[in-house]
Amino acid sequence: MKSIKQFLTLVTLLCGATILYILVSSTKNRDAIIQPVTIHHAFTEDIREVKSNGTVLGEREDINQVPIKYNFSLQDLHRHFAFSTDSPIDVLVFIHIQKTGGTTFGKNLVTNLDVRNPCQCTKPINTKLRCPCFASDGKRQWLFSRYSTGWMCGLHADLTEWTECLRTSKPDQVENLHRQRRYLLLTTLRDPIERYISEYMHTNRGATWSGMTLKCNGRSATAQEVPLCFNESWEGVRLLEFLSCPYNLANNRQTRMLANLSLVDCYDNFASHSWNKDLILESAKNNLRNLAFFALKEFSNESQYLFEHTFNLRFKQPLSVLRPKTIHETRDYFDMLKPTVQQQIRDNNDLDIQLYDYAKQLFFARYNFTKSWNSKLKFNDGQSSM
């Protein structure tokens, strides 16, 4: 009986552990790519309506009481990669979307993971933090991110840019090594209203990210395709001016950065606002579901739990302890705005609001599934030892 139970448990694990989004740079064909598994899902297009007197903010939800509106498959929910920093092929790739808590999460990846081969951080005078993450051989890197390899695929590269970049010789150049790689992509998301206000505040202080390449289909977007909202700097910009610029890349940033932009001819129709919004949103949802992992800024404890059980890694300190204490700044700012301005912010981020609702549904479903799965494994282990 013990052997039968163990066998059934193993079979279930193997069936559930389907890898959904992997890029492989083949030693024979540098452009080889394993496409995401086609998932036949039957969810209802149930888009949440934002109450006229409220926002998508509010108090932190109880993760066990949020109703699940989508019928996610086992492949959607079960995430487990036996990741090792000494793996001959595995590489974590962090897609850093602006103002989603990515800086904090990215620093945790290079300074707070309890791994056999920790990243080696240095910060010379007047330079940025750099933490190369080498395997035991001192050549292979197990993390591609801002703090480990720099902006190797472009400043705040989106999923489209990362996907194209990883197919080129760039990873070989970074490591000075040609090898096969399996890329495990991860990112962080944030409540779209809070994220938008945070980006406005950051821009108001002088940030522009003018070095972004916005590459798609092998070339960068032109100034005609993506006109700038400012000359050299937008420092001191008023909120209404920020909201009114039709070319503001802050609008629906999370959806745009997770979608496959080649589906809408890249930035060809961006300035004319003729992108197929339904196609962009559905692409972002599909890609989000197919990432190896994503975290939600508002749920640091649950994000840590899912990360650790997805990759079989552990953080040395809780993410909630290391998180910047600015949680109420953007919320309080939004609450002070006139209702008409609040609505304009929602309108500018209508796709992100829908994407984040979907992301929370998937996140909660994965969290509860993982908790339940681990409880069953512990029970089976206890039964086997009797």
Short mmCIF file of C-alpha atoms in Angstrom, two decimals:
data_model
loop_
_atom_site.label_atom_id
_atom_site.label_comp_id
_atom_site.label_asym_id
_atom_site.label_seq_id
_atom_site.Cartn_x
_atom_site.Cartn_y
_atom_site.Cartn_z
CA MET A 1 0.00 0.00 0.00
CA LYS A 2 2.79 2.40 0.81
CA SER A 3 4.45 1.91 -2.56
CA ILE A 4 1.12 2.38 -4.39
CA LYS A 5 0.45 5.68 -2.61
CA GLN A 6 3.95 6.90 -3.33
CA PHE A 7 3.60 5.92 -6.99
CA LEU A 8 0.26 7.73 -7.37
CA THR A 9 1.69 10.84 -5.74
CA LEU A 10 4.66 10.81 -8.11
CA VAL A 11 2.45 10.36 -11.17
CA THR A 12 0.26 13.28 -10.13
CA LEU A 13 3.29 15.49 -9.59
CA LEU A 14 4.72 14.67 -12.98
CA CYS A 15 1.42 15.28 -14.75
CA GLY A 16 0.93 18.62 -13.04
CA ALA A 17 4.44 19.92 -13.48
CA THR A 18 3.98 21.18 -17.05
CA ILE A 19 6.37 23.91 -18.10
CA LEU A 20 4.38 26.60 -19.87
CA TYR A 21 6.81 29.27 -20.98
CA ILE A 22 10.34 28.31 -21.88
CA LEU A 23 12.80 29.82 -24.28
CA VAL A 24 15.73 27.67 -25.29
CA SER A 25 18.78 28.92 -27.14
CA SER A 26 19.86 25.83 -29.02
CA THR A 27 23.49 25.06 -29.68
CA LYS A 28 22.48 24.21 -33.26
CA ASN A 29 19.88 26.87 -33.95
CA ARG A 30 20.12 30.12 -32.07
CA ASP A 31 16.57 31.07 -33.04
CA ALA A 32 14.97 27.89 -31.70
CA ILE A 33 12.09 28.54 -29.35
CA ILE A 34 9.76 26.24 -27.50
CA GLN A 35 6.37 27.89 -27.72
CA PRO A 36 3.99 28.03 -24.76
CA VAL A 37 1.71 25.04 -24.42
CA THR A 38 -1.69 25.76 -25.95
CA ILE A 39 -4.17 25.87 -23.12
CA HIS A 40 -7.85 25.35 -23.83
CA HIS A 41 -9.59 27.34 -21.15
CA ALA A 42 -13.28 28.03 -20.80
CA PHE A 43 -13.46 31.10 -18.65
CA THR A 44 -16.24 33.64 -18.99
CA GLU A 45 -15.30 37.14 -20.04
CA ASP A 46 -16.31 38.54 -16.71
CA ILE A 47 -14.75 41.98 -16.52
CA ARG A 48 -15.09 43.66 -13.17
CA GLU A 49 -16.95 46.96 -13.08
CA VAL A 50 -15.32 49.65 -10.99
CA LYS A 51 -17.83 51.28 -8.67
CA SER A 52 -18.52 54.91 -9.47
CA ASN A 53 -17.54 56.02 -5.98
CA GLY A 54 -14.59 53.67 -5.54
CA THR A 55 -11.40 52.38 -7.09
CA VAL A 56 -9.55 49.15 -7.44
CA LEU A 57 -7.75 50.13 -4.27
CA GLY A 58 -9.44 49.70 -0.93
CA GLU A 59 -8.50 47.45 1.95
CA ARG A 60 -6.36 44.37 1.47
CA GLU A 61 -8.56 41.45 0.46
CA ASP A 62 -8.71 38.20 2.37
CA ILE A 63 -7.04 35.83 -0.05
CA ASN A 64 -9.31 32.98 0.99
CA GLN A 65 -12.53 34.90 0.39
CA VAL A 66 -12.00 36.28 -3.11
CA PRO A 67 -14.41 34.49 -5.50
CA ILE A 68 -12.68 32.87 -8.46
CA LYS A 69 -14.37 33.90 -11.72
CA TYR A 70 -12.23 31.95 -14.18
CA ASN A 71 -11.97 28.22 -14.80
CA PHE A 72 -8.22 27.72 -14.60
CA SER A 73 -6.76 24.38 -15.62
CA LEU A 74 -4.34 22.29 -13.60
CA GLN A 75 -1.58 23.49 -15.92
CA ASP A 76 -2.47 27.08 -15.06
CA LEU A 77 -2.28 26.48 -11.32
CA HIS A 78 0.54 24.02 -10.74
CA ARG A 79 3.97 25.61 -10.86
CA HIS A 80 7.05 23.70 -9.82
CA PHE A 81 10.57 23.96 -11.20
CA ALA A 82 13.41 22.09 -9.53
CA PHE A 83 15.60 25.15 -9.96
CA SER A 84 19.26 25.03 -9.01
CA THR A 85 21.90 27.73 -9.30
CA ASP A 86 24.16 24.99 -10.66
CA SER A 87 21.70 23.86 -13.32
CA PRO A 88 23.47 23.52 -16.68
CA ILE A 89 20.59 25.22 -18.53
CA ASP A 90 18.18 27.07 -16.16
CA VAL A 91 18.24 30.88 -16.02
CA LEU A 92 15.78 33.10 -14.14
CA VAL A 93 14.84 36.19 -16.17
CA PHE A 94 13.25 39.12 -14.33
CA ILE A 95 11.03 41.43 -16.40
CA HIS A 96 11.05 44.73 -14.49
CA ILE A 97 7.90 46.79 -15.09
CA GLN A 98 8.23 50.32 -13.75
CA LYS A 99 6.70 51.14 -10.34
CA THR A 100 5.47 47.64 -9.53
CA GLY A 101 7.85 47.03 -6.65
CA GLY A 102 10.38 45.62 -9.10
CA THR A 103 13.36 47.43 -7.61
CA THR A 104 12.74 45.94 -4.18
CA PHE A 105 11.96 42.49 -5.58
CA GLY A 106 15.00 42.64 -7.86
CA LYS A 107 17.28 43.50 -4.94
CA ASN A 108 15.82 40.60 -2.98
CA LEU A 109 16.70 38.25 -5.82
CA VAL A 110 20.39 39.20 -5.65
CA THR A 111 20.82 39.78 -1.89
CA ASN A 112 18.19 37.78 -0.02
CA LEU A 113 18.07 34.31 -1.55
CA ASP A 114 19.52 31.44 0.47
CA VAL A 115 21.27 29.59 -2.36
CA ARG A 116 24.44 27.58 -2.85
CA ASN A 117 25.87 30.17 -5.23
CA PRO A 118 24.75 33.59 -3.98
CA CYS A 119 25.16 36.69 -6.10
CA GLN A 120 28.34 38.66 -5.45
CA CYS A 121 27.35 42.29 -4.90
CA THR A 122 29.64 45.26 -5.30
CA LYS A 123 28.93 48.96 -5.46
CA PRO A 124 31.98 51.02 -6.41
CA ILE A 125 31.87 54.76 -5.81
CA ASN A 126 29.46 56.64 -8.12
CA THR A 127 28.23 53.44 -9.79
CA LYS A 128 25.12 51.31 -9.61
CA LEU A 129 24.71 48.15 -7.55
CA ARG A 130 25.91 45.14 -9.54
CA CYS A 131 25.57 41.56 -8.35
CA PRO A 132 26.63 38.91 -10.88
CA CYS A 133 25.07 35.55 -10.05
CA PHE A 134 27.50 32.85 -11.15
CA ALA A 135 27.16 29.11 -10.88
CA SER A 136 29.98 27.12 -9.29
CA ASP A 137 31.99 27.18 -12.51
CA GLY A 138 32.23 30.98 -12.37
CA LYS A 139 30.99 31.27 -15.96
CA ARG A 140 27.28 30.47 -16.20
CA GLN A 141 24.89 33.02 -14.68
CA TRP A 142 21.64 31.78 -13.16
CA LEU A 143 19.87 35.18 -13.13
CA PHE A 144 19.42 37.78 -15.85
CA SER A 145 18.18 41.00 -14.25
CA ARG A 146 18.92 44.66 -13.79
CA TYR A 147 21.19 44.07 -10.78
CA SER A 148 22.92 40.92 -12.01
CA THR A 149 23.60 41.59 -15.70
CA GLY A 150 22.44 45.19 -16.12
CA TRP A 151 19.81 46.19 -18.68
CA MET A 152 21.13 43.57 -21.11
CA CYS A 153 18.02 43.64 -23.32
CA GLY A 154 17.23 47.33 -22.89
CA LEU A 155 16.20 49.72 -20.14
CA HIS A 156 13.05 48.26 -18.55
CA ALA A 157 12.73 45.87 -21.48
CA ASP A 158 9.23 44.50 -21.95
CA LEU A 159 8.30 40.90 -22.73
CA THR A 160 8.48 41.52 -26.49
CA GLU A 161 12.00 42.91 -26.17
CA TRP A 162 13.17 40.14 -23.84
CA THR A 163 11.78 37.43 -26.10
CA GLU A 164 13.53 38.80 -29.18
CA CYS A 165 16.74 39.56 -27.29
CA LEU A 166 17.07 36.08 -25.78
CA ARG A 167 16.90 34.58 -29.27
CA THR A 168 20.01 36.50 -30.33
CA SER A 169 23.65 36.10 -29.34
CA LYS A 170 23.23 38.62 -26.50
CA PRO A 171 23.11 35.99 -23.69
CA ASP A 172 26.31 34.43 -25.09
CA GLN A 173 27.95 37.86 -25.09
CA VAL A 174 26.92 38.54 -21.50
CA GLU A 175 28.33 35.24 -20.28
CA ASN A 176 31.11 35.00 -22.87
CA LEU A 177 29.87 31.46 -23.29
CA HIS A 178 27.75 29.63 -25.86
CA ARG A 179 25.41 27.08 -24.31
CA GLN A 180 21.87 25.82 -24.19
CA ARG A 181 19.57 27.73 -21.84
CA ARG A 182 16.09 27.30 -20.43
CA TYR A 183 14.64 30.68 -19.46
CA LEU A 184 12.19 30.93 -16.57
CA LEU A 185 10.51 34.33 -16.85
CA LEU A 186 9.12 36.19 -13.86
CA THR A 187 7.76 39.66 -13.10
CA THR A 188 5.89 41.75 -10.54
CA LEU A 189 2.51 43.46 -10.91
CA ARG A 190 0.79 46.18 -8.91
CA ASP A 191 -2.65 47.69 -8.48
CA PRO A 192 -2.86 49.78 -11.69
CA ILE A 193 -4.16 52.95 -10.05
CA GLU A 194 -1.47 52.96 -7.39
CA ARG A 195 1.16 52.10 -9.98
CA TYR A 196 0.05 54.93 -12.27
CA ILE A 197 0.12 57.51 -9.50
CA SER A 198 3.51 56.25 -8.39
CA GLU A 199 4.83 56.67 -11.92
CA TYR A 200 3.38 60.17 -12.08
CA MET A 201 5.13 61.08 -8.82
CA HIS A 202 8.39 59.59 -10.08
CA THR A 203 8.10 61.53 -13.35
CA ASN A 204 7.27 64.70 -11.45
CA ARG A 205 10.58 64.26 -9.62
CA GLY A 206 12.43 64.14 -12.96
CA ALA A 207 12.43 60.51 -14.16
CA THR A 208 11.84 59.93 -17.88
CA TRP A 209 13.38 56.51 -18.74
CA SER A 210 14.34 58.19 -22.02
CA GLY A 211 16.85 55.43 -22.66
CA MET A 212 14.16 52.83 -23.37
CA THR A 213 14.59 51.24 -26.78
CA LEU A 214 11.01 49.98 -27.31
CA LYS A 215 12.24 47.32 -29.72
CA CYS A 216 9.84 45.12 -31.63
CA ASN A 217 10.38 43.01 -34.75
CA GLY A 218 14.05 43.86 -34.70
CA ARG A 219 13.91 47.66 -34.55
CA SER A 220 13.21 50.46 -32.11
CA ALA A 221 10.09 52.58 -32.27
CA THR A 222 10.61 55.89 -34.07
CA ALA A 223 9.85 59.35 -32.69
CA GLN A 224 6.93 59.54 -35.10
CA GLU A 225 5.47 56.25 -33.82
CA VAL A 226 5.91 57.15 -30.13
CA PRO A 227 6.11 60.95 -29.77
CA LEU A 228 7.50 62.27 -26.51
CA CYS A 229 5.27 64.07 -24.03
CA PHE A 230 8.15 66.38 -23.02
CA ASN A 231 11.30 67.97 -24.40
CA GLU A 232 14.24 67.05 -22.15
CA SER A 233 12.49 66.52 -18.85
CA TRP A 234 8.99 66.35 -17.45
CA GLU A 235 10.09 67.38 -13.97
CA GLY A 236 7.38 69.29 -12.14
CA VAL A 237 4.65 68.07 -14.49
CA ARG A 238 1.10 68.63 -13.26
CA LEU A 239 -1.17 65.60 -12.98
CA LEU A 240 -3.69 66.88 -15.54
CA GLU A 241 -0.91 67.42 -18.07
CA PHE A 242 0.40 63.91 -17.34
CA LEU A 243 -3.09 62.52 -17.88
CA SER A 244 -3.71 64.47 -21.06
CA CYS A 245 -0.69 63.40 -23.12
CA PRO A 246 -2.07 60.87 -25.61
CA TYR A 247 1.36 59.22 -26.05
CA ASN A 248 2.05 58.66 -22.35
CA LEU A 249 3.63 55.22 -22.00
CA ALA A 250 2.42 55.11 -18.40
CA ASN A 251 -1.09 54.42 -19.68
CA ASN A 252 -1.84 50.69 -19.45
CA ARG A 253 1.87 50.07 -19.02
CA GLN A 254 1.54 46.61 -17.48
CA THR A 255 -0.66 45.32 -20.30
CA ARG A 256 1.59 46.75 -23.02
CA MET A 257 4.75 45.38 -21.43
CA LEU A 258 3.34 41.85 -21.11
CA ALA A 259 1.65 41.63 -24.52
CA ASN A 260 3.20 40.33 -27.72
CA LEU A 261 3.35 43.64 -29.57
CA SER A 262 4.12 42.03 -32.91
CA LEU A 263 0.46 40.97 -32.96
CA VAL A 264 -0.51 44.62 -33.49
CA ASP A 265 2.38 45.58 -35.79
CA CYS A 266 4.48 46.82 -32.90
CA TYR A 267 4.24 50.62 -32.47
CA ASP A 268 3.08 51.34 -36.03
CA ASN A 269 -0.40 52.35 -34.85
CA PHE A 270 0.42 53.50 -31.32
CA ALA A 271 0.27 57.23 -32.02
CA SER A 272 -3.03 56.93 -33.88
CA HIS A 273 -4.57 54.93 -31.01
CA SER A 274 -5.72 52.25 -33.42
CA TRP A 275 -4.23 49.29 -31.56
CA ASN A 276 -6.62 46.37 -31.18
CA LYS A 277 -7.14 46.71 -27.42
CA ASP A 278 -8.94 43.39 -27.05
CA LEU A 279 -6.05 41.60 -28.75
CA ILE A 280 -3.46 43.37 -26.62
CA LEU A 281 -5.31 42.51 -23.41
CA GLU A 282 -5.83 38.87 -24.31
CA SER A 283 -2.17 38.53 -25.30
CA ALA A 284 -1.07 40.00 -21.96
CA LYS A 285 -3.35 37.58 -20.08
CA ASN A 286 -2.02 34.59 -21.99
CA ASN A 287 1.59 35.61 -21.45
CA LEU A 288 1.02 36.32 -17.77
CA ARG A 289 -0.48 32.88 -17.33
CA ASN A 290 2.48 31.32 -19.16
CA LEU A 291 5.22 33.00 -17.15
CA ALA A 292 7.04 30.76 -14.72
CA PHE A 293 6.04 33.13 -11.87
CA PHE A 294 4.62 36.55 -11.10
CA ALA A 295 4.32 38.40 -7.81
CA LEU A 296 1.76 40.96 -6.65
CA LYS A 297 3.20 43.93 -4.78
CA GLU A 298 0.19 44.13 -2.47
CA PHE A 299 0.64 40.51 -1.36
CA SER A 300 4.30 40.14 -0.40
CA ASN A 301 3.83 37.21 2.01
CA GLU A 302 1.79 35.20 -0.48
CA SER A 303 4.18 36.13 -3.30
CA GLN A 304 7.10 34.86 -1.25
CA TYR A 305 5.28 31.61 -0.49
CA LEU A 306 4.51 31.01 -4.17
CA PHE A 307 8.03 31.92 -5.30
CA GLU A 308 9.65 29.59 -2.80
CA HIS A 309 7.41 26.66 -3.71
CA THR A 310 7.63 27.36 -7.44
CA PHE A 311 11.42 27.30 -7.62
CA ASN A 312 12.29 25.32 -4.49
CA LEU A 313 14.23 28.32 -3.19
CA ARG A 314 14.09 30.21 0.10
CA PHE A 315 14.52 33.85 1.06
CA LYS A 316 16.67 34.55 4.10
CA GLN A 317 14.36 37.30 5.34
CA PRO A 318 10.64 37.83 4.69
CA LEU A 319 9.88 40.09 1.76
CA SER A 320 7.33 41.97 3.89
CA VAL A 321 10.10 43.07 6.26
CA LEU A 322 12.27 44.47 3.48
CA ARG A 323 9.47 46.20 1.58
CA PRO A 324 9.59 50.06 1.47
CA LYS A 325 7.03 51.61 3.79
CA THR A 326 5.22 53.73 1.17
CA ILE A 327 2.06 51.67 0.94
CA HIS A 328 -0.36 54.51 1.76
CA GLU A 329 1.30 57.36 -0.19
CA THR A 330 -0.35 56.72 -3.55
CA ARG A 331 -3.66 55.64 -2.03
CA ASP A 332 -3.99 58.82 0.03
CA TYR A 333 -3.07 60.95 -3.00
CA PHE A 334 -5.74 59.31 -5.12
CA ASP A 335 -8.40 59.76 -2.45
CA MET A 336 -7.78 63.52 -2.43
CA LEU A 337 -8.42 63.90 -6.16
CA LYS A 338 -11.68 65.10 -7.67
CA PRO A 339 -14.00 62.28 -8.87
CA THR A 340 -13.60 63.41 -12.49
CA VAL A 341 -9.80 63.13 -12.24
CA GLN A 342 -10.09 59.75 -10.56
CA GLN A 343 -12.23 58.55 -13.43
CA GLN A 344 -9.77 59.84 -16.02
CA ILE A 345 -7.03 57.83 -14.33
CA ARG A 346 -9.24 54.74 -14.53
CA ASP A 347 -10.03 55.42 -18.18
CA ASN A 348 -6.33 55.78 -19.02
CA ASN A 349 -5.68 52.40 -17.42
CA ASP A 350 -8.76 50.44 -18.41
CA LEU A 351 -6.74 47.53 -19.80
CA ASP A 352 -4.46 47.38 -16.76
CA ILE A 353 -7.50 47.30 -14.46
CA GLN A 354 -8.85 44.28 -16.33
CA LEU A 355 -5.45 42.60 -16.49
CA TYR A 356 -4.85 43.10 -12.77
CA ASP A 357 -8.25 41.67 -11.94
CA TYR A 358 -7.34 38.59 -13.98
CA ALA A 359 -3.89 38.46 -12.36
CA LYS A 360 -5.37 38.51 -8.87
CA GLN A 361 -7.78 35.74 -9.76
CA LEU A 362 -4.95 33.59 -11.09
CA PHE A 363 -2.67 34.49 -8.18
CA PHE A 364 -5.27 33.62 -5.54
CA ALA A 365 -6.15 30.37 -7.31
CA ARG A 366 -2.49 29.38 -7.49
CA TYR A 367 -1.89 30.27 -3.88
CA ASN A 368 -4.83 28.24 -2.59
CA PHE A 369 -4.00 25.35 -4.92
CA THR A 370 -0.38 25.30 -3.74
CA LYS A 371 -1.39 25.41 -0.08
CA SER A 372 -3.81 22.56 -0.63
CA TRP A 373 -1.30 20.58 -2.68
CA ASN A 374 1.40 20.89 -0.03
CA SER A 375 -1.04 19.83 2.68
CA LYS A 376 -1.89 16.69 0.71
CA LEU A 377 1.78 15.89 0.19
CA LYS A 378 2.44 16.22 3.93
CA PHE A 379 -0.55 14.00 4.68
CA ASN A 380 0.65 11.37 2.21
CA ASP A 381 4.14 11.49 3.68
CA GLY A 382 2.66 10.98 7.12
CA GLN A 383 0.56 8.04 5.94
CA SER A 384 3.57 6.44 4.21
CA SER A 385 5.64 6.59 7.39
CA MET A 386 3.02 4.75 9.46
#
